[in-house]
Each structure stands twice: as C-alpha cells, then as structure tokens.
Short mmCIF file of C-alpha atoms in Angstrom, two decimals:
data_model
loop_
_atom_site.label_atom_id
_atom_site.label_comp_id
_atom_site.label_asym_id
_atom_site.label_seq_id
_atom_site.Cartn_x
_atom_site.Cartn_y
_atom_site.Cartn_z
CA MET A 1 80.87 66.14 -119.06
CA GLN A 2 77.79 67.40 -116.80
CA LYS A 3 77.77 65.58 -113.44
CA ILE A 4 75.48 67.96 -111.71
CA TYR A 5 71.84 67.16 -111.44
CA PRO A 6 68.87 69.42 -110.17
CA ASN A 7 67.60 66.87 -107.75
CA ALA A 8 68.02 63.45 -106.28
CA ALA A 9 65.12 61.93 -108.36
CA GLU A 10 66.79 63.09 -111.46
CA ALA A 11 70.27 62.09 -110.62
CA LEU A 12 69.05 58.52 -110.03
CA ASP A 13 66.81 58.52 -113.23
CA GLY A 14 68.00 55.32 -115.34
CA LEU A 15 69.90 53.85 -112.53
CA LEU A 16 67.52 52.06 -110.50
CA PHE A 17 66.02 48.60 -111.29
CA ASP A 18 64.19 45.79 -109.00
CA GLY A 19 66.82 43.43 -107.44
CA MET A 20 69.68 45.72 -107.88
CA PHE A 21 72.98 45.71 -105.26
CA ILE A 22 73.30 49.30 -103.63
CA ALA A 23 76.60 50.02 -101.70
CA ALA A 24 75.47 53.31 -99.16
CA GLY A 25 77.94 55.41 -97.36
CA GLY A 26 77.42 56.35 -93.78
CA PHE A 27 78.03 55.10 -90.05
CA GLY A 28 74.78 55.21 -87.93
CA LEU A 29 72.98 58.27 -89.05
CA CYS A 30 76.37 60.14 -89.58
CA GLY A 31 77.12 60.96 -93.14
CA ILE A 32 74.18 59.08 -94.75
CA PRO A 33 73.00 59.79 -98.27
CA GLU A 34 69.72 60.67 -96.78
CA LEU A 35 68.39 62.68 -99.98
CA LEU A 36 69.07 59.86 -102.14
CA LEU A 37 67.36 57.32 -99.84
CA ASP A 38 64.29 59.37 -99.83
CA ALA A 39 64.26 59.52 -103.67
CA ILE A 40 64.85 55.66 -103.72
CA LYS A 41 61.67 55.28 -101.58
CA ASP A 42 59.54 57.58 -104.05
CA ALA A 43 61.13 55.48 -106.81
CA GLY A 44 59.54 52.18 -105.24
CA THR A 45 62.37 50.22 -106.74
CA LYS A 46 62.12 46.68 -104.97
CA ASP A 47 64.17 43.67 -103.84
CA LEU A 48 66.99 45.90 -102.98
CA THR A 49 70.31 44.29 -101.47
CA PHE A 50 72.16 47.09 -99.42
CA ALA A 51 75.80 46.88 -98.45
CA SER A 52 75.87 49.49 -95.65
CA ASN A 53 77.35 49.41 -92.18
CA ASN A 54 73.95 50.06 -90.56
CA ALA A 55 70.42 49.99 -91.37
CA GLY A 56 69.43 53.48 -90.04
CA VAL A 57 66.66 53.98 -87.40
CA ASP A 58 63.00 53.23 -88.12
CA ASP A 59 62.16 56.54 -89.78
CA PHE A 60 65.52 57.68 -91.15
CA GLY A 61 68.29 56.34 -93.29
CA ILE A 62 67.78 52.92 -94.79
CA GLY A 63 65.08 52.51 -92.06
CA ILE A 64 62.69 54.40 -94.47
CA LEU A 65 62.86 51.65 -97.20
CA LEU A 66 62.44 49.03 -94.73
CA GLN A 67 59.13 50.45 -93.81
CA THR A 68 57.95 50.29 -97.39
CA ARG A 69 59.55 46.73 -97.69
CA GLN A 70 61.87 47.77 -100.50
CA VAL A 71 64.92 45.92 -99.08
CA LYS A 72 65.39 42.16 -99.62
CA LYS A 73 68.84 41.81 -98.00
CA MET A 74 71.24 43.72 -95.88
CA ILE A 75 75.03 43.31 -95.64
CA SER A 76 75.92 45.16 -92.41
CA SER A 77 78.15 44.82 -89.49
CA TYR A 78 75.68 46.36 -86.88
CA VAL A 79 71.75 46.90 -87.01
CA GLY A 80 70.92 47.44 -83.49
CA GLU A 81 68.77 50.41 -83.52
CA ASN A 82 66.07 49.57 -85.80
CA ALA A 83 62.95 47.77 -84.62
CA GLU A 84 61.44 47.38 -87.87
CA PHE A 85 64.66 45.89 -89.15
CA MET A 86 64.86 43.23 -86.25
CA ARG A 87 60.75 42.43 -86.96
CA GLN A 88 61.29 41.70 -90.60
CA TYR A 89 64.53 39.83 -90.01
CA LEU A 90 63.05 37.73 -87.23
CA SER A 91 59.90 36.85 -89.41
CA GLY A 92 62.07 35.94 -92.22
CA GLU A 93 61.14 38.77 -94.65
CA LEU A 94 64.39 40.17 -94.74
CA GLU A 95 67.73 38.56 -95.26
CA LEU A 96 70.77 39.53 -93.39
CA GLU A 97 74.61 38.79 -93.70
CA PHE A 98 76.58 39.90 -91.05
CA ASN A 99 80.25 41.11 -92.02
CA PRO A 100 82.69 42.48 -89.62
CA GLN A 101 82.99 46.09 -89.93
CA GLY A 102 86.58 46.28 -91.30
CA THR A 103 85.85 43.46 -93.68
CA LEU A 104 82.90 45.23 -95.06
CA ALA A 105 84.92 48.33 -95.71
CA GLU A 106 87.84 46.51 -97.17
CA ARG A 107 85.22 44.48 -99.44
CA MET A 108 83.98 47.78 -100.73
CA ARG A 109 87.47 49.31 -101.40
CA ALA A 110 88.63 46.23 -102.94
CA GLY A 111 85.86 45.99 -105.12
CA GLY A 112 86.53 49.28 -106.13
CA CYS A 113 90.13 48.55 -106.83
CA GLY A 114 89.44 45.64 -108.98
CA ILE A 115 90.55 43.17 -106.21
CA PRO A 116 87.84 40.33 -106.48
CA GLY A 117 89.15 38.67 -103.07
CA PHE A 118 91.67 39.28 -100.22
CA TYR A 119 92.59 37.37 -97.05
CA THR A 120 92.03 38.53 -93.70
CA LYS A 121 92.71 37.27 -90.13
CA THR A 122 89.30 39.06 -88.99
CA GLY A 123 86.64 36.29 -88.07
CA VAL A 124 89.17 33.18 -88.25
CA GLY A 125 87.83 30.70 -85.80
CA THR A 126 84.15 32.40 -85.82
CA VAL A 127 80.91 31.89 -87.49
CA ILE A 128 82.01 34.30 -89.97
CA ALA A 129 84.91 31.79 -91.21
CA ASP A 130 82.27 29.00 -91.87
CA GLY A 131 82.49 27.97 -95.49
CA LYS A 132 84.98 30.37 -96.57
CA GLU A 133 88.54 29.26 -97.78
CA HIS A 134 91.37 29.41 -95.17
CA LYS A 135 95.01 29.68 -96.18
CA ASP A 136 98.35 30.04 -93.97
CA PHE A 137 100.51 32.66 -94.53
CA ASN A 138 103.85 32.91 -92.60
CA GLY A 139 102.33 30.34 -89.80
CA GLU A 140 98.99 32.40 -89.34
CA THR A 141 95.62 31.49 -90.75
CA TYR A 142 93.59 33.86 -92.91
CA ILE A 143 90.25 33.59 -94.50
CA LEU A 144 89.17 34.67 -98.07
CA GLU A 145 86.81 37.40 -98.28
CA GLU A 146 85.38 38.69 -101.48
CA GLY A 147 85.48 42.21 -102.92
CA ILE A 148 81.96 44.08 -103.41
CA PHE A 149 80.87 45.21 -106.94
CA ALA A 150 77.67 47.09 -106.42
CA ASP A 151 75.25 48.38 -109.21
CA LEU A 152 75.12 51.81 -107.64
CA ALA A 153 76.94 53.46 -104.82
CA ILE A 154 75.02 56.16 -103.13
CA VAL A 155 77.06 58.62 -100.90
CA LYS A 156 77.11 61.87 -99.04
CA ALA A 157 80.04 64.31 -99.17
CA TRP A 158 80.31 67.71 -97.63
CA LYS A 159 81.76 69.51 -100.82
CA ALA A 160 82.17 68.76 -104.55
CA ASP A 161 83.36 70.76 -107.15
CA GLU A 162 81.85 70.53 -110.68
CA THR A 163 84.00 67.67 -111.69
CA GLY A 164 83.23 65.57 -108.77
CA ASN A 165 86.23 66.10 -106.62
CA LEU A 166 84.90 65.31 -103.10
CA ILE A 167 85.68 66.57 -99.65
CA PHE A 168 84.22 65.18 -96.54
CA ARG A 169 83.93 66.57 -93.06
CA LYS A 170 84.93 65.05 -89.89
CA THR A 171 83.67 61.49 -89.07
CA ALA A 172 80.97 61.77 -91.68
CA ARG A 173 83.83 60.44 -94.23
CA ASN A 174 83.38 56.91 -92.81
CA PHE A 175 82.18 54.37 -95.37
CA ASN A 176 81.54 56.99 -97.98
CA PRO A 177 85.01 56.84 -100.06
CA PRO A 178 84.93 53.00 -100.14
CA ALA A 179 81.13 52.69 -100.80
CA ALA A 180 81.65 55.27 -103.71
CA MET A 181 84.51 53.44 -105.27
CA CYS A 182 82.69 49.99 -105.47
CA GLY A 183 79.72 51.21 -107.56
CA LYS A 184 79.47 50.78 -111.07
CA THR A 185 77.78 54.25 -111.09
CA CYS A 186 78.13 56.62 -108.02
CA VAL A 187 75.67 59.09 -107.24
CA VAL A 188 76.82 61.78 -104.48
CA GLU A 189 74.75 64.41 -102.61
CA VAL A 190 76.70 67.09 -100.91
CA GLU A 191 75.75 70.33 -98.77
CA GLU A 192 77.64 72.49 -101.59
CA ILE A 193 78.86 72.36 -105.11
CA VAL A 194 81.75 74.74 -105.71
CA ALA A 195 83.22 75.89 -108.92
CA LYS A 196 86.31 74.29 -110.64
CA GLY A 197 89.31 75.38 -108.81
CA GLU A 198 87.62 76.38 -105.64
CA LEU A 199 89.01 73.20 -103.85
CA ASP A 200 92.58 72.74 -102.91
CA PRO A 201 93.92 69.90 -105.27
CA ASP A 202 96.04 68.65 -102.42
CA HIS A 203 93.04 68.41 -100.09
CA ILE A 204 90.75 66.13 -102.24
CA HIS A 205 89.61 63.02 -100.30
CA LEU A 206 88.01 61.09 -103.13
CA PRO A 207 89.15 62.00 -106.83
CA GLY A 208 86.14 62.74 -109.33
CA ILE A 209 86.92 59.86 -111.49
CA TYR A 210 84.80 57.88 -108.73
CA VAL A 211 81.78 60.26 -109.01
CA HIS A 212 79.25 60.28 -112.07
CA ARG A 213 76.24 62.34 -110.76
CA ILE A 214 76.15 64.99 -108.02
CA ILE A 215 73.43 66.87 -106.38
CA GLN A 216 73.20 69.69 -103.84
CA GLY A 217 70.77 69.76 -101.09
CA ALA A 218 69.65 70.80 -97.70
CA HIS A 219 70.57 67.84 -95.16
CA GLU A 220 68.64 67.16 -91.87
CA LYS A 221 71.97 65.42 -90.48
CA ARG A 222 69.92 63.81 -87.48
CA ILE A 223 71.92 62.97 -84.11
CA GLU A 224 71.48 59.52 -83.15
CA GLN A 225 73.20 59.77 -79.38
CA ARG A 226 73.28 63.40 -78.33
CA THR A 227 75.97 63.05 -75.43
CA THR A 228 77.37 66.36 -73.87
CA ARG A 229 79.21 67.49 -70.76
CA LYS A 230 78.40 70.34 -68.32
CA ARG A 231 80.51 73.52 -68.48
CA GLU A 232 81.43 73.27 -64.81
CA ASP A 233 83.18 70.14 -65.46
CA ALA A 234 85.67 71.95 -67.57
CA MET B 1 86.62 44.50 -51.27
CA PRO B 2 86.53 43.97 -55.08
CA TRP B 3 87.15 46.89 -57.47
CA ASP B 4 84.04 48.86 -58.72
CA ARG B 5 84.01 50.08 -62.05
CA ASN B 6 86.07 53.13 -61.73
CA GLN B 7 88.63 51.22 -59.94
CA MET B 8 88.81 48.60 -62.89
CA ALA B 9 89.12 51.56 -65.43
CA GLU B 10 91.83 53.01 -63.30
CA ARG B 11 93.63 49.64 -63.29
CA ALA B 12 93.38 49.23 -67.05
CA ALA B 13 94.74 52.60 -67.64
CA GLN B 14 97.97 51.51 -66.23
CA GLU B 15 98.43 49.01 -69.06
CA LEU B 16 98.77 52.10 -71.41
CA GLU B 17 102.30 53.41 -72.24
CA ASP B 18 103.14 56.86 -73.23
CA GLY B 19 103.03 57.42 -76.91
CA MET B 20 100.33 54.37 -77.60
CA TYR B 21 97.45 54.58 -80.02
CA VAL B 22 94.57 52.91 -78.29
CA ASN B 23 91.20 51.79 -78.98
CA LEU B 24 88.57 51.69 -75.99
CA GLY B 25 85.32 49.78 -76.36
CA ILE B 26 81.94 50.89 -74.77
CA GLY B 27 81.08 50.51 -71.03
CA ILE B 28 83.88 50.33 -68.53
CA PRO B 29 86.53 50.59 -71.17
CA THR B 30 85.24 54.22 -72.03
CA LEU B 31 86.14 55.18 -68.46
CA VAL B 32 89.84 54.38 -68.78
CA ALA B 33 90.23 57.70 -70.64
CA ASN B 34 89.55 59.31 -67.36
CA TYR B 35 92.53 57.69 -65.62
CA VAL B 36 95.72 58.08 -68.34
CA GLY B 37 97.06 61.36 -66.27
CA ASP B 38 99.96 62.68 -68.03
CA LYS B 39 100.49 59.72 -70.42
CA ASP B 40 100.44 60.88 -74.21
CA ILE B 41 97.63 58.39 -75.40
CA THR B 42 95.97 58.73 -78.62
CA LEU B 43 92.59 57.51 -78.82
CA GLN B 44 91.14 55.66 -82.23
CA SER B 45 87.56 55.72 -82.89
CA GLU B 46 86.99 53.08 -85.47
CA ASN B 47 84.39 54.88 -87.57
CA GLY B 48 87.27 57.09 -88.80
CA MET B 49 89.33 59.22 -86.16
CA LEU B 50 92.48 59.34 -84.45
CA GLY B 51 92.56 61.73 -81.34
CA MET B 52 89.33 61.64 -79.95
CA GLY B 53 88.36 64.19 -77.47
CA PRO B 54 85.51 64.42 -74.54
CA PHE B 55 81.99 64.83 -75.26
CA PRO B 56 81.13 68.42 -76.53
CA TYR B 57 79.57 71.06 -74.30
CA GLU B 58 75.59 71.50 -74.79
CA GLY B 59 74.69 73.26 -77.86
CA GLU B 60 78.19 72.45 -79.51
CA GLU B 61 77.30 68.91 -80.69
CA ASP B 62 78.31 68.18 -84.45
CA PRO B 63 76.13 65.44 -86.13
CA ASP B 64 79.35 65.03 -88.32
CA LEU B 65 81.45 64.23 -85.26
CA ILE B 66 80.57 60.96 -83.57
CA ASN B 67 82.28 58.03 -81.75
CA ALA B 68 81.95 54.38 -82.72
CA GLY B 69 79.10 54.32 -80.08
CA LYS B 70 77.29 57.10 -82.10
CA GLN B 71 77.71 59.64 -79.42
CA THR B 72 78.64 63.15 -80.18
CA ILE B 73 82.30 63.96 -79.39
CA THR B 74 84.96 66.61 -79.80
CA GLU B 75 88.07 66.78 -81.86
CA LEU B 76 91.50 67.69 -80.40
CA ASN B 77 94.61 69.73 -81.75
CA ARG B 78 96.13 66.35 -82.72
CA THR B 79 93.04 64.90 -84.60
CA ALA B 80 93.34 63.10 -87.85
CA TYR B 81 90.10 62.05 -89.77
CA PHE B 82 89.96 59.14 -92.31
CA ASP B 83 87.64 56.64 -93.95
CA SER B 84 86.69 53.25 -92.68
CA ALA B 85 88.80 51.29 -95.00
CA THR B 86 91.78 53.17 -93.73
CA SER B 87 90.74 52.81 -90.07
CA PHE B 88 90.46 49.22 -90.28
CA GLY B 89 93.85 49.06 -92.32
CA MET B 90 95.56 50.36 -89.20
CA ILE B 91 93.68 48.02 -87.11
CA ARG B 92 94.14 45.09 -89.00
CA GLY B 93 97.64 46.22 -89.92
CA GLY B 94 98.51 46.02 -86.39
CA LYS B 95 99.21 49.84 -85.92
CA ILE B 96 96.98 50.24 -82.74
CA ALA B 97 98.91 49.23 -79.81
CA ALA B 98 96.11 47.85 -77.61
CA ALA B 99 92.20 47.51 -77.53
CA ILE B 100 90.54 47.63 -74.19
CA LEU B 101 87.30 45.93 -74.41
CA GLY B 102 84.24 44.40 -72.60
CA ALA B 103 83.26 40.80 -72.69
CA MET B 104 80.68 38.15 -71.97
CA GLU B 105 82.92 35.15 -71.70
CA VAL B 106 86.86 34.72 -72.02
CA ALA B 107 88.41 31.24 -72.21
CA GLU B 108 91.61 29.98 -70.66
CA ASN B 109 92.98 29.95 -74.21
CA GLY B 110 92.47 33.50 -74.84
CA ASP B 111 89.02 32.92 -76.83
CA LEU B 112 86.67 36.03 -76.65
CA ALA B 113 83.01 36.06 -76.76
CA ASN B 114 81.40 39.33 -76.62
CA TRP B 115 79.02 39.80 -79.77
CA MET B 116 76.11 37.51 -79.62
CA ILE B 117 73.82 35.24 -77.41
CA PRO B 118 72.01 32.60 -79.48
CA GLY B 119 68.07 33.06 -79.20
CA LYS B 120 68.59 36.47 -78.18
CA LEU B 121 68.37 39.91 -80.39
CA VAL B 122 71.71 39.69 -82.31
CA LYS B 123 72.96 43.33 -83.21
CA GLY B 124 76.03 42.38 -84.77
CA MET B 125 79.71 42.45 -84.16
CA GLY B 126 80.69 45.87 -85.48
CA GLY B 127 84.62 46.49 -85.44
CA ALA B 128 84.93 43.94 -82.60
CA MET B 129 86.18 40.81 -84.50
CA ASP B 130 88.41 43.17 -86.58
CA LEU B 131 89.93 44.79 -83.60
CA VAL B 132 90.74 41.62 -81.80
CA ALA B 133 92.29 40.00 -84.76
CA GLY B 134 94.52 43.04 -85.58
CA VAL B 135 95.64 45.13 -82.50
CA GLY B 136 98.88 44.55 -80.67
CA ARG B 137 97.19 43.61 -77.26
CA VAL B 138 93.61 42.67 -76.42
CA ILE B 139 92.92 43.54 -72.81
CA VAL B 140 89.44 42.58 -71.35
CA VAL B 141 87.96 44.59 -68.60
CA MET B 142 84.77 42.95 -67.19
CA ASP B 143 83.14 41.56 -64.00
CA HIS B 144 84.43 38.18 -62.82
CA THR B 145 80.98 36.72 -62.67
CA ASN B 146 77.60 37.25 -64.30
CA LYS B 147 74.66 38.23 -62.55
CA HIS B 148 73.76 34.65 -61.43
CA GLY B 149 77.39 34.45 -59.88
CA ASP B 150 78.69 32.20 -62.44
CA SER B 151 82.33 32.54 -63.56
CA LYS B 152 82.77 34.40 -66.83
CA LEU B 153 86.48 33.03 -66.96
CA LEU B 154 85.98 29.64 -68.55
CA LYS B 155 87.54 26.52 -69.74
CA GLU B 156 85.79 26.86 -73.07
CA CYS B 157 83.42 29.68 -74.34
CA THR B 158 79.98 28.65 -74.64
CA LEU B 159 78.72 31.79 -76.74
CA PRO B 160 79.75 32.31 -80.57
CA LEU B 161 83.35 33.56 -80.53
CA THR B 162 84.35 36.95 -81.54
CA GLY B 163 87.99 35.76 -81.87
CA LYS B 164 90.00 32.65 -81.05
CA GLY B 165 93.04 32.88 -78.81
CA VAL B 166 92.94 36.72 -78.94
CA VAL B 167 92.95 37.77 -75.41
CA ASP B 168 96.32 38.75 -73.52
CA ARG B 169 95.06 40.07 -70.17
CA ILE B 170 91.84 40.19 -68.26
CA ILE B 171 91.03 42.72 -65.59
CA THR B 172 87.98 42.05 -63.35
CA ASN B 173 86.60 43.27 -60.37
CA LEU B 174 88.64 40.52 -58.49
CA GLY B 175 92.26 41.12 -59.97
CA VAL B 176 94.25 40.62 -63.10
CA LEU B 177 94.90 37.65 -65.00
CA ASP B 178 97.04 36.92 -68.07
CA VAL B 179 96.33 34.28 -70.90
CA VAL B 180 99.56 32.00 -70.71
CA GLU B 181 100.40 28.21 -71.81
CA GLY B 182 97.92 25.88 -70.05
CA GLY B 183 95.62 28.49 -68.65
CA LEU B 184 95.22 31.90 -66.75
CA LYS B 185 97.89 33.17 -64.38
CA ILE B 186 97.23 35.46 -61.73
CA VAL B 187 99.02 38.74 -61.95
CA GLU B 188 97.42 40.53 -58.98
CA THR B 189 94.18 40.33 -56.80
CA ALA B 190 92.23 43.65 -55.88
CA GLU B 191 92.75 44.96 -52.59
CA GLY B 192 91.28 42.84 -49.88
CA VAL B 193 90.36 40.01 -52.29
CA THR B 194 92.57 36.61 -51.68
CA GLU B 195 93.96 34.46 -54.11
CA GLU B 196 91.76 31.60 -52.86
CA GLU B 197 88.49 33.99 -53.40
CA LEU B 198 89.77 34.50 -56.92
CA ARG B 199 90.48 30.92 -57.70
CA THR B 200 86.95 29.84 -56.29
CA ALA B 201 85.21 32.69 -58.49
CA THR B 202 87.08 31.30 -61.61
CA GLN B 203 86.20 28.06 -63.72
CA ALA B 204 89.24 28.40 -66.12
CA THR B 205 92.40 26.54 -65.30
CA ILE B 206 94.78 28.96 -63.02
CA VAL B 207 98.33 27.87 -63.65
#
C-alpha cells in the first residue's frame, strides 16, 4: 500500500468536508502540522472543530484558520497566545471547550484505543465536572470523560519510513501520537521519509498502523518564547 | 522582613528530597530549581519530558525542545521524552512526588484557584487541574496578600477552582502554613515576621 503523497494538498484530497472534526498534534508551536494546516486553509474547508491543545498564534498554526473563519469550535487546554482567537471567542463567533491538558491527551488516546469513556480525578469539584457523571472508586470521587473519535488526525513527526512507522524528536512529540491514534484517517507530515529498514524497529515511537498518508516537506518550526542564558553564567 | 521571591523559592526547595521527580510551575516556582543544591531532583515538564535542563546558550535554541511555558530549554544526560498522554499518565498516576505552583487564592480546606478570573480574559487551565489532582504533594508558593493588601489565604475561594482540597503546604512571603483538619497551621514565619503579623494578614482560620 502506497502511503507517500507528493504534497499536503494531495495527501488531504478526498478527506476534507465542511463541519468535520480534526484532531491536531502539537504543543504551542512545537511539533505542529504546519504544512497540513496551510493546505486546509487553501482548501477552504469550513465549520471545523479542532481538538488541539492550543490554537497557535495569529499568523501560525491553527491561527491561520481562525483568520479565514474556517474554525467553528476549539477543544483546547490553553489558548492564551492568540488575539484573533480571543476576539472571535468573546464576540461569540467561535465555540470553545476547555479540557484539562491531561484529560484532552487521554481523551485522544482513549478514542484511538476504542475506549469511549474513562473516569478521572482531574477537575472534580471544578466547573469542568459540571454535568458529568460522578462515580466513587475506593472512597475517591472521579468524573466520566469521553474518548475522542476524530474524522481526521493531522500530525507532525520527525522521520517516517515508507510504511508510516514514526519517530518524533524531543518535546515535539507531545500530542502527536495520541492525536494520530484517534483519527479515522491520519495524515502525517515529516522532515524526512526513509526507506523500509532504515529505522530501528525498537526505536519506533508510533507504529505505521496508525498512519495512512505521509508527506515530506520543509518546516519553519517557529520558536514561541526564545529564552537563553549567557555564556558567562556557566 | 518578609521573604523576597528568591527567598521563597529557596524555602520551597527545602521541601524537595533526594530522588524526587518534581513539576515546577511558572513564576516563583521556576526559581526553585536554582536552590536544590546537591539533591538529586528530576524536573518534569508536562509537555513530555523528564530531566529538564537550563535555558540554552544563545544560538543553541532548538524549536523541538521547549518547556511547558513554551520557552526553549536543554536536555540533560538523564532526560527522557514521551508523549502528552504518557506525561499526564505519570501525573494522574501519582508518580510525580510534588508540584510547586503559584496561586491566586488558597482556602483553609486546601481548595486552590489559579486558572481564571471571571470577567477577565480566560486563557485556560493547561495542565494545572491534572497536576493538582494527581501529584503526591501540592506546594503553593505565592505572596500572602494581593496588591490591594487583601489576604490570598481565605476561608473559601471566591474564584473558580483549579482543584478541591488539593493543597498540602503554602509558602508565602510571610511564612509557611500547612492545610490541616479545621484550617491552616503555621509551620514557621519568615525571619523578622511575627506570628501576630502573619495571623493579621490571613483571612483563613488558623488552628
């Protein structure tokens, strides 16, 4: 089966439709599927719901789809870095569902594992628990959270082999594996596609069974908060 | 004299024991790393890293290597990377010994509010709700009063909660207090701060 596509637009061909639910990897601007987001912008698909930890910044990441009003709803844990997001949210143009970060990650992982719901202590006694089933286990109270089953997952990895086995790099792994797992279809963008046999099978982070389409491309990989120390501090 | 930011961080570092895996929040908690001394402490960054190192030298920033505050950082020879579900699995699973966090309000029953102010811009809770629900011990480091001089240690939180009954110890510029049955218990006061001064600055019940 051929998983490699020439570019992002062709890799998304036939997968996009208005009103769809997309799970996206990335934390802040680190490890985001920037090429696929650009292609979704160009495709003009509307009324999108995104499960993504963050919403990018105004001109990068999911932010570019906010500018074009393609996003109807965000499911995120933190959206602080995006002025256009806040404007649309406060004016009621954009729906927002806050999920605690670990709950969002586990909802994706669970969905990908065929688990429609799980109980967690996170958020008990807060607004997050409002309207959710509560259940006690061993004297402690937990709330029911639901697995995420997305129409499409868009993910960024470092390397893929031709069969879709993936390796991520450093903290750019973040939400990418759970996002990949919860999509009916998963499209991955990588910095390098290598031949079968070139990745050590013991070092695969996400097996190719979760990956349906792959593209290779040049990434901007923008840094959100450049922080350094001076040499003399050493 | 009340403690300054660095003295609060230094005091908080005394809470950490050799061999602990710890998550530090943004602000004063980040400074705690400067005071761990010879203790073998492994810092977790909830975006998927154990063994967080210092900021990189200029020119050595790596866009693939950031902390939970999205700042560029470095790795150590003990570092391990993992995905977000695994990261919060170790948090929710109680594997992280302690989290040191900032707060807007703490109540005498251990309720914590540090993620939203109604009517103001809400950015989200990030990983804070997961951390306070999951880690072994929650230590809050914050100023004792807000900029109007009002106590941040309250009988009941007025702001939306991050977690209910989750705080174990509070380190402020005036001293150290534990959450116990019936209220807060003074553990120590900052050098030159009297117990009376601390009590006067505290709305919460002190037992």
